[in-house]
Coordinates of C-alpha atoms in Angstrom, one line a residue:
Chain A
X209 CA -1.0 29.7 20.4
X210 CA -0.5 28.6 23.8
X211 CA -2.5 25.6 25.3
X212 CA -4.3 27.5 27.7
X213 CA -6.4 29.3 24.8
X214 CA -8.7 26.2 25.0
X215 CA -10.2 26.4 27.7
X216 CA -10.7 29.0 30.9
X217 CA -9.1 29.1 33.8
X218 CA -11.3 26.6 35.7
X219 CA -14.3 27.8 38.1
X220 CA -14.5 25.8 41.4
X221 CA -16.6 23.2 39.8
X222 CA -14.7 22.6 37.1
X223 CA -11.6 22.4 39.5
X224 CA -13.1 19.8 41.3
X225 CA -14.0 17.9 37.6
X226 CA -10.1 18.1 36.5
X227 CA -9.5 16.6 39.8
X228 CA -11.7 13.9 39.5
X229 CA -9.9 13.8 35.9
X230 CA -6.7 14.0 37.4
X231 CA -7.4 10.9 39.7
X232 CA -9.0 9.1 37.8
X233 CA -6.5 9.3 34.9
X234 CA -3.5 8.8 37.6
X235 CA -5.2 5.5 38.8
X236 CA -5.2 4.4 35.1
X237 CA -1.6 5.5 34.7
X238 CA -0.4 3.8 37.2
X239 CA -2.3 1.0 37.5
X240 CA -0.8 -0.1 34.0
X241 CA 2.5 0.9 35.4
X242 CA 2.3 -1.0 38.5
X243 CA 0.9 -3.7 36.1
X244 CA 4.3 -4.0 34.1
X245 CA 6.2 -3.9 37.1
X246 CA 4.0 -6.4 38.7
X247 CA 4.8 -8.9 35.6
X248 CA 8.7 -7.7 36.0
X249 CA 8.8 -9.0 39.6
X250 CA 6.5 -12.3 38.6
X251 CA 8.8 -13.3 36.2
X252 CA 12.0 -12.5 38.5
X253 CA 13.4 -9.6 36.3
X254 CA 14.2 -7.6 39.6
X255 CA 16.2 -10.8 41.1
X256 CA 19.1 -9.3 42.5
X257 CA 21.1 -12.3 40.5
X258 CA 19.7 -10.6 37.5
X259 CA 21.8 -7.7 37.9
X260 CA 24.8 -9.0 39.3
X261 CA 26.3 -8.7 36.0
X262 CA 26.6 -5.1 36.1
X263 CA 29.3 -5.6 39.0
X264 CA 31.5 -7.2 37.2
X265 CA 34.4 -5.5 35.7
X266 CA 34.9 -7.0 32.3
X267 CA 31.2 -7.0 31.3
X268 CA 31.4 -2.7 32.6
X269 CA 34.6 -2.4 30.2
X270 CA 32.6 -4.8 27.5
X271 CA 30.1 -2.4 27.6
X272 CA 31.8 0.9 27.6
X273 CA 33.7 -0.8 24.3
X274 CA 30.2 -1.6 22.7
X275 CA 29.1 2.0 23.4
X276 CA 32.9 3.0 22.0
X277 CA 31.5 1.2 18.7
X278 CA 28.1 2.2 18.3
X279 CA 29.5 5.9 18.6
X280 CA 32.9 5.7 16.2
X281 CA 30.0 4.4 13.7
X282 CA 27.7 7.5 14.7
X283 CA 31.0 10.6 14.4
X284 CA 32.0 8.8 11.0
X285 CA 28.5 8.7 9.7
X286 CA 27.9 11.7 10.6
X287 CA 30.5 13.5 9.2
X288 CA 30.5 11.4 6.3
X289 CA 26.4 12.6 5.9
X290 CA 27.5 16.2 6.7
X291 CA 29.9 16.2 3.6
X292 CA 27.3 14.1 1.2
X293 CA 24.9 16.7 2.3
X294 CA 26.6 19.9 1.3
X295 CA 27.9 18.5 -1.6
X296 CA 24.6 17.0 -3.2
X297 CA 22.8 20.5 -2.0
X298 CA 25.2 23.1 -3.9
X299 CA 24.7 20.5 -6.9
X300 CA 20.7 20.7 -6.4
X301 CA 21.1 24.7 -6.1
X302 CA 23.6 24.3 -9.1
X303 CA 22.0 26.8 -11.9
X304 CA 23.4 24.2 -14.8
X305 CA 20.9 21.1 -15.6
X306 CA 23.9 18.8 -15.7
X307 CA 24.9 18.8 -11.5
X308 CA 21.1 20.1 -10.5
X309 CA 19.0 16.8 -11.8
X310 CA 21.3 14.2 -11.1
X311 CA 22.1 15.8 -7.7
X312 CA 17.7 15.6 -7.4
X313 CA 18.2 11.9 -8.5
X314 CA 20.2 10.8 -6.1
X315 CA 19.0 12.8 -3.5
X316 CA 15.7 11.8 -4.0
X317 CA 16.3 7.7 -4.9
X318 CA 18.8 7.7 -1.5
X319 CA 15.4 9.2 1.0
X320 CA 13.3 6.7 -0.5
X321 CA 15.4 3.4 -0.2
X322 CA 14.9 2.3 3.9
X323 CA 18.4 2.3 5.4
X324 CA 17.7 -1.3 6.3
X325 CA 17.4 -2.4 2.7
X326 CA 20.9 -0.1 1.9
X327 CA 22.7 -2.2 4.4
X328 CA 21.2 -5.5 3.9
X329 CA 22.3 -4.9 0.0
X330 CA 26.1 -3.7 1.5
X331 CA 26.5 -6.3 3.6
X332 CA 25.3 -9.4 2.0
X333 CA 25.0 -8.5 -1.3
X334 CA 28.1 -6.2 -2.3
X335 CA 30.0 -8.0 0.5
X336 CA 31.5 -4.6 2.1
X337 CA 33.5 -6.9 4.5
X338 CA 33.5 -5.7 7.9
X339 CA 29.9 -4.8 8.7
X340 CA 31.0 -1.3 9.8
X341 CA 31.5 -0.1 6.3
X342 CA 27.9 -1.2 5.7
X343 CA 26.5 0.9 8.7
X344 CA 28.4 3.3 6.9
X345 CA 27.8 3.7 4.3
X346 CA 23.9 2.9 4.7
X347 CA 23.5 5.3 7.5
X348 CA 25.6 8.3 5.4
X349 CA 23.8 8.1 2.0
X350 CA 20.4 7.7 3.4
X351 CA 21.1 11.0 6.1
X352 CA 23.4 12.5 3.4
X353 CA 20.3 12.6 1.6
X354 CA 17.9 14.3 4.4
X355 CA 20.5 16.4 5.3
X356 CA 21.0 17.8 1.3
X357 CA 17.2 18.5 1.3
X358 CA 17.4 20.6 5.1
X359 CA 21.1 22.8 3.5
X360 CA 19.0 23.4 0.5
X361 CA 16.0 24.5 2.2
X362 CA 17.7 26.8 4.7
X363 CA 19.3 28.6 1.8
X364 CA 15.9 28.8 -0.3
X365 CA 14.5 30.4 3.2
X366 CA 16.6 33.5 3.0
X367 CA 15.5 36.6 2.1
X368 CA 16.2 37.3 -2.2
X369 CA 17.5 40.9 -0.6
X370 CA 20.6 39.3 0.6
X371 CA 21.7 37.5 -2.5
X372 CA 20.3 40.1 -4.6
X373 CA 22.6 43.0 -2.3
X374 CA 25.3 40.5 -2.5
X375 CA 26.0 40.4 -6.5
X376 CA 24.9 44.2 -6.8
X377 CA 27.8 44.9 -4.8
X378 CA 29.7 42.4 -7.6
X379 CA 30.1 39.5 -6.3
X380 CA 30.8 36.1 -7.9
X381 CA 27.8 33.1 -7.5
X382 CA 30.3 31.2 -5.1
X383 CA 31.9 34.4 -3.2
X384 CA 27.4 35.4 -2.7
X385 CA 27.2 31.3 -1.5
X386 CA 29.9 31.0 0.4
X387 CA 30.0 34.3 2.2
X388 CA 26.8 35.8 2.6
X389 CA 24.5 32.9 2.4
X390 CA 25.9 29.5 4.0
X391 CA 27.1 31.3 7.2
X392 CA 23.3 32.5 7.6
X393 CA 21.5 29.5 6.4
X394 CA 23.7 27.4 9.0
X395 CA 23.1 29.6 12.1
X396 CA 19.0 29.1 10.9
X397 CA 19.8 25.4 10.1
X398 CA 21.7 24.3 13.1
X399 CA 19.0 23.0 15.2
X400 CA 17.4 20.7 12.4
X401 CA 20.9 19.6 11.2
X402 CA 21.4 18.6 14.7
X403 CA 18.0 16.7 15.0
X404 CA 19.4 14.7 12.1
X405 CA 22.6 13.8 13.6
X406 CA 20.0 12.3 16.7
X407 CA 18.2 10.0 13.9
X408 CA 22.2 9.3 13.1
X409 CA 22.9 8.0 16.8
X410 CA 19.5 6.1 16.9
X411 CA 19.8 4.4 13.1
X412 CA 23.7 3.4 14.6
X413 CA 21.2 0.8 16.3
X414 CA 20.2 -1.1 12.7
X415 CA 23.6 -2.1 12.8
X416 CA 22.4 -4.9 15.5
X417 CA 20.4 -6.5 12.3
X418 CA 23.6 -6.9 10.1
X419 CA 25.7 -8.0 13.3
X420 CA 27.8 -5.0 14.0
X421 CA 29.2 -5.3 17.5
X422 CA 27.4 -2.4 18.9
X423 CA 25.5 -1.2 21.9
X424 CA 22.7 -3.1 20.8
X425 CA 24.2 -6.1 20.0
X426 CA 26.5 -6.5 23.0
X427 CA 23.0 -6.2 25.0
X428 CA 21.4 -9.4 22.9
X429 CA 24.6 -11.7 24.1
X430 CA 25.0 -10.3 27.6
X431 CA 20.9 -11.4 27.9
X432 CA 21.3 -14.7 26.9
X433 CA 24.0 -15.6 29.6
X434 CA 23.3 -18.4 31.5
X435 CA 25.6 -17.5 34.4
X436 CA 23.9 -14.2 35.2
X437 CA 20.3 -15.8 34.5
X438 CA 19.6 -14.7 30.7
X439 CA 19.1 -11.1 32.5
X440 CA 17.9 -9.6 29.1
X441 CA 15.4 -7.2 30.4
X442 CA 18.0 -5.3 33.1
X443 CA 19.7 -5.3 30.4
X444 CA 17.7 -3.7 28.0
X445 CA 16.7 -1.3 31.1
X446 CA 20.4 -0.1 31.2
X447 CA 20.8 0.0 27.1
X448 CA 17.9 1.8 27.2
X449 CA 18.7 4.7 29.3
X450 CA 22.2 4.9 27.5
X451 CA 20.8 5.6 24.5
X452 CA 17.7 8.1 25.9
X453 CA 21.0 9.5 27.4
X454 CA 22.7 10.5 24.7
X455 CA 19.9 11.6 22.3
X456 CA 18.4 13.8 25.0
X457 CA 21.5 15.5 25.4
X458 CA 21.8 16.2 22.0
X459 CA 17.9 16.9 21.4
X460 CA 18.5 19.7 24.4
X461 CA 21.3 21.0 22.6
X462 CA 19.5 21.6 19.4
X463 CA 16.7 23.1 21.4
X464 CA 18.6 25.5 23.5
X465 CA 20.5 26.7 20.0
X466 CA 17.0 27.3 18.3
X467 CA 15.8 29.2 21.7
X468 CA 19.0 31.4 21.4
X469 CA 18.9 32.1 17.6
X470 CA 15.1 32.9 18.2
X471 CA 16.4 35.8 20.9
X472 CA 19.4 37.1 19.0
X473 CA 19.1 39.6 17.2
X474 CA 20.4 38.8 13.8
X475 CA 17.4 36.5 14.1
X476 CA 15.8 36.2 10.1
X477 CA 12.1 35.8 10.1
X478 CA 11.8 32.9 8.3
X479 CA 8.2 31.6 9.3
X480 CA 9.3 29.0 11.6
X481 CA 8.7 30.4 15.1
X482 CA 6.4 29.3 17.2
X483 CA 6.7 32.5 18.5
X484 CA 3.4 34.4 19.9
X485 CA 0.8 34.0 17.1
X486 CA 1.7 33.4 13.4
X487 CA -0.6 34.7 10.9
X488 CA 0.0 31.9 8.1
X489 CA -0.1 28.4 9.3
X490 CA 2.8 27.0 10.4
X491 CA 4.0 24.1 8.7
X492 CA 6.5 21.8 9.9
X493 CA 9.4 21.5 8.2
X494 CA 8.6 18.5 6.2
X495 CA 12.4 18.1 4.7
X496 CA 13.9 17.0 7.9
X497 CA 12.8 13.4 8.4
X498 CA 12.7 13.4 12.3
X499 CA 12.1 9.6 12.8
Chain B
X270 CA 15.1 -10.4 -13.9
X271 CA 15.4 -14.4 -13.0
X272 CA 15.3 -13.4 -9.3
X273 CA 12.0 -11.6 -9.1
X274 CA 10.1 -14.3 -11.6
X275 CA 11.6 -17.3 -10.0
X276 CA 10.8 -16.2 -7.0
X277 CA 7.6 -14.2 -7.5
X278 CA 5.6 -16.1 -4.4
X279 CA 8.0 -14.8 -2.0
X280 CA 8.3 -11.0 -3.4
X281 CA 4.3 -10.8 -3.2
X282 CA 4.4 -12.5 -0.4
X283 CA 6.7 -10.2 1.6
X284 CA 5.4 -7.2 -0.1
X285 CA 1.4 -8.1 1.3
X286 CA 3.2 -8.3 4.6
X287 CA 4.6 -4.9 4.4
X288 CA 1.5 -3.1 3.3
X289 CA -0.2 -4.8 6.1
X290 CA 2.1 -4.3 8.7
X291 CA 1.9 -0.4 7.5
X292 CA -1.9 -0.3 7.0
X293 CA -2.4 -1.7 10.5
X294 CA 0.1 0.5 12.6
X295 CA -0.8 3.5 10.3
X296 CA -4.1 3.2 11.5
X297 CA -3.1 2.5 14.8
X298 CA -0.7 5.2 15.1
X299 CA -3.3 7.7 13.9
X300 CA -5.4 7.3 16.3
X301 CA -2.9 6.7 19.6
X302 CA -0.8 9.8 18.6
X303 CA -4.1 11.9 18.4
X304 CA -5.6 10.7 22.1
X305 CA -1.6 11.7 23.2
X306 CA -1.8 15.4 21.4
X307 CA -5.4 15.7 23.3
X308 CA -4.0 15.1 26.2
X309 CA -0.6 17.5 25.5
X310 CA -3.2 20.1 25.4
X311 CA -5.7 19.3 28.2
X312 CA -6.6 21.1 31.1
X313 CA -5.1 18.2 33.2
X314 CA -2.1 18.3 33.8
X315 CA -1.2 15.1 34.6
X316 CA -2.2 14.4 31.2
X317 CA 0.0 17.3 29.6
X318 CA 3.1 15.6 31.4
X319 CA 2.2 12.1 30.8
X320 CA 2.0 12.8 27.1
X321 CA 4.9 15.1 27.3
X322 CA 6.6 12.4 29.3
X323 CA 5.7 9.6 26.8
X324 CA 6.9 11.9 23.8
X325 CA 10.5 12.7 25.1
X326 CA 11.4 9.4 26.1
X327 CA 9.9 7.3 23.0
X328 CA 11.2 10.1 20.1
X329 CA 14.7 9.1 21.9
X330 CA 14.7 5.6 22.1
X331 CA 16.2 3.8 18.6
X332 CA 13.2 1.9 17.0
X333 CA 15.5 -1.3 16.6
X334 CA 15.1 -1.1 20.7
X335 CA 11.9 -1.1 21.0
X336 CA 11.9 -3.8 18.5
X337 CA 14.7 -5.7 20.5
X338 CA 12.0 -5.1 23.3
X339 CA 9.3 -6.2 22.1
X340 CA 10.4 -9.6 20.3
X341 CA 13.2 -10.7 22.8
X342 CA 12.1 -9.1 26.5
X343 CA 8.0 -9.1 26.2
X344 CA 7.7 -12.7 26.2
X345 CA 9.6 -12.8 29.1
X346 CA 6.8 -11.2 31.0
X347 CA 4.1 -13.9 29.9
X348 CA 1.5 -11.1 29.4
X349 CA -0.3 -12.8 26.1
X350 CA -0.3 -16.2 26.0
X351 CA 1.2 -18.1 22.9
X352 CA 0.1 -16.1 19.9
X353 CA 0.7 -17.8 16.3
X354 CA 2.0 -14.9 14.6
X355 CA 3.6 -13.4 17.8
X356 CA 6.5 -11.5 15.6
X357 CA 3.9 -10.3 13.4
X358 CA 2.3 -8.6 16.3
X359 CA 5.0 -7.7 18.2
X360 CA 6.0 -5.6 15.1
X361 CA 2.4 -4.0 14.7
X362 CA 2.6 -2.9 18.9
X363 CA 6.7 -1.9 18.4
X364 CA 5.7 0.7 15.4
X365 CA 2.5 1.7 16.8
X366 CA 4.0 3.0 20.1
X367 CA 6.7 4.8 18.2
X368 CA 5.2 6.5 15.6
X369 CA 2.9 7.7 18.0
X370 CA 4.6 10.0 19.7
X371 CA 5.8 11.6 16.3
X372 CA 2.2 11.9 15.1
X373 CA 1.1 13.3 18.6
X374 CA 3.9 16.1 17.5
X375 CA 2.7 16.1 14.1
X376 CA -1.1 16.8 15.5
X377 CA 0.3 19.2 17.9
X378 CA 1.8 21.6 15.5
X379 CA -1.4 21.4 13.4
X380 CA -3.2 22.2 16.6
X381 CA -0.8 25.4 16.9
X382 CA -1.8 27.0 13.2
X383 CA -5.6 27.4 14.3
X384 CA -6.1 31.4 15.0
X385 CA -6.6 31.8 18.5
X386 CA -9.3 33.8 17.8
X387 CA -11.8 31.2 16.4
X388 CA -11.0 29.2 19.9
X389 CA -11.6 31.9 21.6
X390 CA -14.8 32.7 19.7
X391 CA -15.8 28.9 20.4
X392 CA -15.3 29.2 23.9
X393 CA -17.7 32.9 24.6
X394 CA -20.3 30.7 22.2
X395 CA -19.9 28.2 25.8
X396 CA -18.8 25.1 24.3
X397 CA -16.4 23.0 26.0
X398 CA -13.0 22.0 25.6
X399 CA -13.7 19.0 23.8
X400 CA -16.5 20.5 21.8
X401 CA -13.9 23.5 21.0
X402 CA -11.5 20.5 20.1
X403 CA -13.1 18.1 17.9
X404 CA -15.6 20.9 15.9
X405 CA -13.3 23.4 15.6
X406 CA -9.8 22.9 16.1
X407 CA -9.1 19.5 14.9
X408 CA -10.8 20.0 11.6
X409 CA -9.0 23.1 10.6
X410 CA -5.6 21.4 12.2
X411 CA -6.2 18.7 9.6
X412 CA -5.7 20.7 6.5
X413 CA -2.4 22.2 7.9
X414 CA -1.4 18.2 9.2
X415 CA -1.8 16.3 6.1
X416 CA 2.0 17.5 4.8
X417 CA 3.8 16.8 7.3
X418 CA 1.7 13.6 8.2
X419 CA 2.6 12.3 4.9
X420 CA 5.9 12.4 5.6
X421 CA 5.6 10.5 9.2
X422 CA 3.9 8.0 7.3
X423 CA 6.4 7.4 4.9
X424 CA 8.7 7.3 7.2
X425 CA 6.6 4.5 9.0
X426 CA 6.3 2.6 5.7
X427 CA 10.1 2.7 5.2
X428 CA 10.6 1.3 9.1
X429 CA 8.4 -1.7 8.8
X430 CA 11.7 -3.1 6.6
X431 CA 13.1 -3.3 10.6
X432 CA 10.9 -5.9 11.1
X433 CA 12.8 -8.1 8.7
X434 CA 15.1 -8.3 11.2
X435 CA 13.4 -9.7 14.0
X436 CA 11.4 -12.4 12.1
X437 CA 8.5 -10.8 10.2
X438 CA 8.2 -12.0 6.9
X439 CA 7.7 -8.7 5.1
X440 CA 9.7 -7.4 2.2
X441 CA 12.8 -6.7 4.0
X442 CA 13.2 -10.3 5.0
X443 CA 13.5 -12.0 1.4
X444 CA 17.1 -11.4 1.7
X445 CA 17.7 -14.5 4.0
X446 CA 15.3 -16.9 1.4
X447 CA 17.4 -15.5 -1.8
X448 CA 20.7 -16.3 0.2
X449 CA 19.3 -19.4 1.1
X450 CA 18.4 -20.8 -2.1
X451 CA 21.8 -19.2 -3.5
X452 CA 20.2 -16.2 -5.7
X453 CA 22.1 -12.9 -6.1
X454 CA 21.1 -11.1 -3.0
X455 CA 22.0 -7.9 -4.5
X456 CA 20.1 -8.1 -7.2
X457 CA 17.0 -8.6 -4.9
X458 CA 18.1 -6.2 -2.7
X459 CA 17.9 -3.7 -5.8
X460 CA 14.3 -5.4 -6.5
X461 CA 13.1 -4.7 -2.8
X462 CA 15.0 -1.1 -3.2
X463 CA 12.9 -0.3 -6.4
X464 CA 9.7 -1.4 -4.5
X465 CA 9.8 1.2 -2.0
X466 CA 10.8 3.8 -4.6
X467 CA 7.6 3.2 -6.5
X468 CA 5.8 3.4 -3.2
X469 CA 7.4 6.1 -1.2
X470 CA 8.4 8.5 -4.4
X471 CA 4.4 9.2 -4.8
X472 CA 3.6 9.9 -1.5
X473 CA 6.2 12.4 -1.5
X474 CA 5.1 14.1 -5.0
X475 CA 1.5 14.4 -3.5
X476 CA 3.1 15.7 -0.1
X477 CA 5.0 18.5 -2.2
X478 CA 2.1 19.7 -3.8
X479 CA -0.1 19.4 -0.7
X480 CA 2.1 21.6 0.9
X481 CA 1.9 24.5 -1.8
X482 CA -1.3 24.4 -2.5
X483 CA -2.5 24.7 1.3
X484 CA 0.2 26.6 2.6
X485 CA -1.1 29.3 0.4
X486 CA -4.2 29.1 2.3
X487 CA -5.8 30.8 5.0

């Protein structure tokens, strides 16, 4: 359905109501907008001494290390997640009892504990030493787990025709996995797998709680400087943007894949296009935990 | 066992907090994420792009930031005056802003499954957009909602345990009282951990069969 079902293309009265709308709603906007920035100024955040920080050389290479750090922990993660994932989803798909229902145990006990708790227990309980390995390992099990549920459900959402075609022309449960359903599930799947690799890059930011040096953390000490003013909310601006940055570009890049499998023409209808109007109800795919 | 009976006061203690902390953004969330997927479909469009605007950036932004923000930057600004429990609150506002935008998307989609047909039917019966919204689209968007919704809100319950870190006393923080009094903190780390099982693995089980059931439908 698109938006504009809702209501009719407005007459000239209701033109000049939207309008009124439109201003009035922009005032509101803005006025709170104007408000922040208004308490910003007041309490000096736009100083120019509050930013002189950014000018300085070893605090730019400082940075660029603490961004280095928060992303090593994001590609190992997410790798790491990746490989849990595919391995705990062929053992929930596993047609013997013994890999299937531990392989739902695990999955299942791993999506319920909060990642904070995971590394809280790694760090200061199990004593994982270097608080990296805690990130780690929290951030891979609890994804790992997410990710095992979206493999799982992008092979369940094939057609039975292709597995069924697949072993009628004999072949083995693994040649029918690995050949004719993975490489089709994954083309389907790529766009969610990659919205889980975002709530990777944004979970790298826990690591601030259990002192990992990363993006995060580098911003906490740089704002409590007493040379440069305590210029916490510049920079919390500037962290801020890096990290909308880098999870936009990879939010647009799991976007612009689903847009181009939804053209192509190998395209399997799977019910989860918003294309023009679905009959049944969409649901959203409630496997992927976006947040 | 000796950890969670010695220390019973502080497990219930941190546990009330979570539920609260949950019950009060949940509702909060709810409501803030509905005005937003209003106003992602109204006929204003300085609406649709503030809402869309609002969405992109705060689904992008780690919640630990908008923490960070909200307990280290915000007092900064002197906008409230001393508050007693300022943490507390600051944690309520931090995951009220962000789950919003992922139940305005939640509410969005539900919005999507209604047959364009019954809007258009509302709309040559002459009642307005929000008459066509709140009697006939928002009720049948419900039923198609409540799955995924489950899911946002279990994700919600599972990221008040953030606020452990910045000073809320809520289940997540009862690490740094066992390590101060020298208990195992793994132990009640695995106490905290079996907690959110019990809570979270039910709301998923009723999310599963939710979603059969009334997927069927219609």
């Amino acid at each position: 359905m698109s938006a504009s079902a809702l209501f009719d293309l407005p007459g000239p009265k209701a033109r000049m109501r939207y309008r009124l709308y439109a201003v009035l709603g922009t005032l509101l906007i803005v006025g709170v907008i104007a408000f922040v920035i208004y308490k910003f100024l007041d309490a000096g955040q736009f100083d120019g001494k509050l930013w002189e920080w950014i000018e300085y050389e070893k605090i730019q290479t400082d940075l660029v290390a603490a961004l280095g750090k928060t992303l090593t922990a994001f590609a190992v993660s997410a790798v790491l997640s990746l490989l849990f994932g595919a391995v705990f989803a062929a053992g929930r798909l596993s047609d013997h009892a013994i890999f299937r229902v531990p392989s739902m145990v695990i999955v299942e006990l791993f999506r319920a504990i909060p990642a904070v708790i995971m590394m809280f227990m790694f760090h200061y309980g199990l004593k994982f030493g270097d608080p990296f390995n805690s990130v780690v390992a929290a951030l891979s099990l609890y994804n790992g787990s997410v990710l095992a549920e979206v493999f799982r459900a992008g092979i369940l959402s094939l057609p039975r025709g292709q597995s069924e075609a697949a072993y009628a022309v004999g072949m083995r449960k693994t040649q029918v996995m690995v050949l004719v359903l993975l490489p089709q599930a994954l083309r389907a799947m790529l766009p969610a797998i990659i919205s889980q690799l975002v709530v990777v890059l944004k979970d790298t930011a826990l690591g601030f709680l259990i002192t990992y040096e990363e993006l995060l953390y580098y911003a906490r000490n740089l704002g409590g400087v007493a040379q440069f003013g305590r210029p916490l909310i510049p920079v919390t601006i500037v962290v801020a943007a890096m990290y909308i940055t880098m999870c936009l570009l990879m939010a647009w890049l799991a976007n612009y894949l689903a847009k181009r499998e939804r053209k192509s023409k190998k395209h399997l209808d799977t019910g989860d296009d918003d294309g023009p109007l679905p009959n049944k109800p969409v649901l959203m795919d409630s496997t992927a935990s976006t947040m | 066992m000796n950890v969670l009976l010695d220390n019973s006061d502080i497990f219930l203690n941190g546990f009330v907090n979570t539920v609260k902390l949950f019950l009060i953004a949940g509702v909060l969330c709810l409501i803030l994420g509905t005005i937003l997927a209003m106003m992602r479909v109204s006929p204003v469009p300085i609406f649709r792009a503030f809402g869309t605007v609002y969405v992109t950036v705060v689904r992008n932004t780690p919640l630990t930031l908008v923490f960070f923000f909200f307990a280290f930057a915000f007092p900064l600004l002197e906008i409230v005056g001393e508050l007693r429990d300022y943490y507390f609150f600051a944690a309520v506002i931090a995951l009220t802003l962000y789950t919003s935008a992922f139940v305005c998307e939640v509410v969005r989609s539900g919005i999507n499954t209604v047959p364009v047909g019954q809007i258009e039917a509302s709309r040559a019966l002459g009642l307005t957009f929000g008459q066509t919204l709140s009697t006939i689209v928002l009720p049948q968007a419900t039923r198609s909602v409540v799955p995924p919704m489950v899911s946002t809100m279990v994700a919600l319950l599972k990221n008040t345990t953030i606020a452990a870190g910045f000073s809320v006393a809520e289940a997540g923080a009862i690490r740094d009282i066992l390590s101060e009094k020298g208990y195992n903190v793994t132990v009640g780390m695995l106490w905290v951990a079996l907690f959110f099982i019990i809570l979270v693995v039910p709301l998923t089980l009723v999310q599963r069969s939710l979603e059969k059931r009334w997927s069927v439908a219609r």
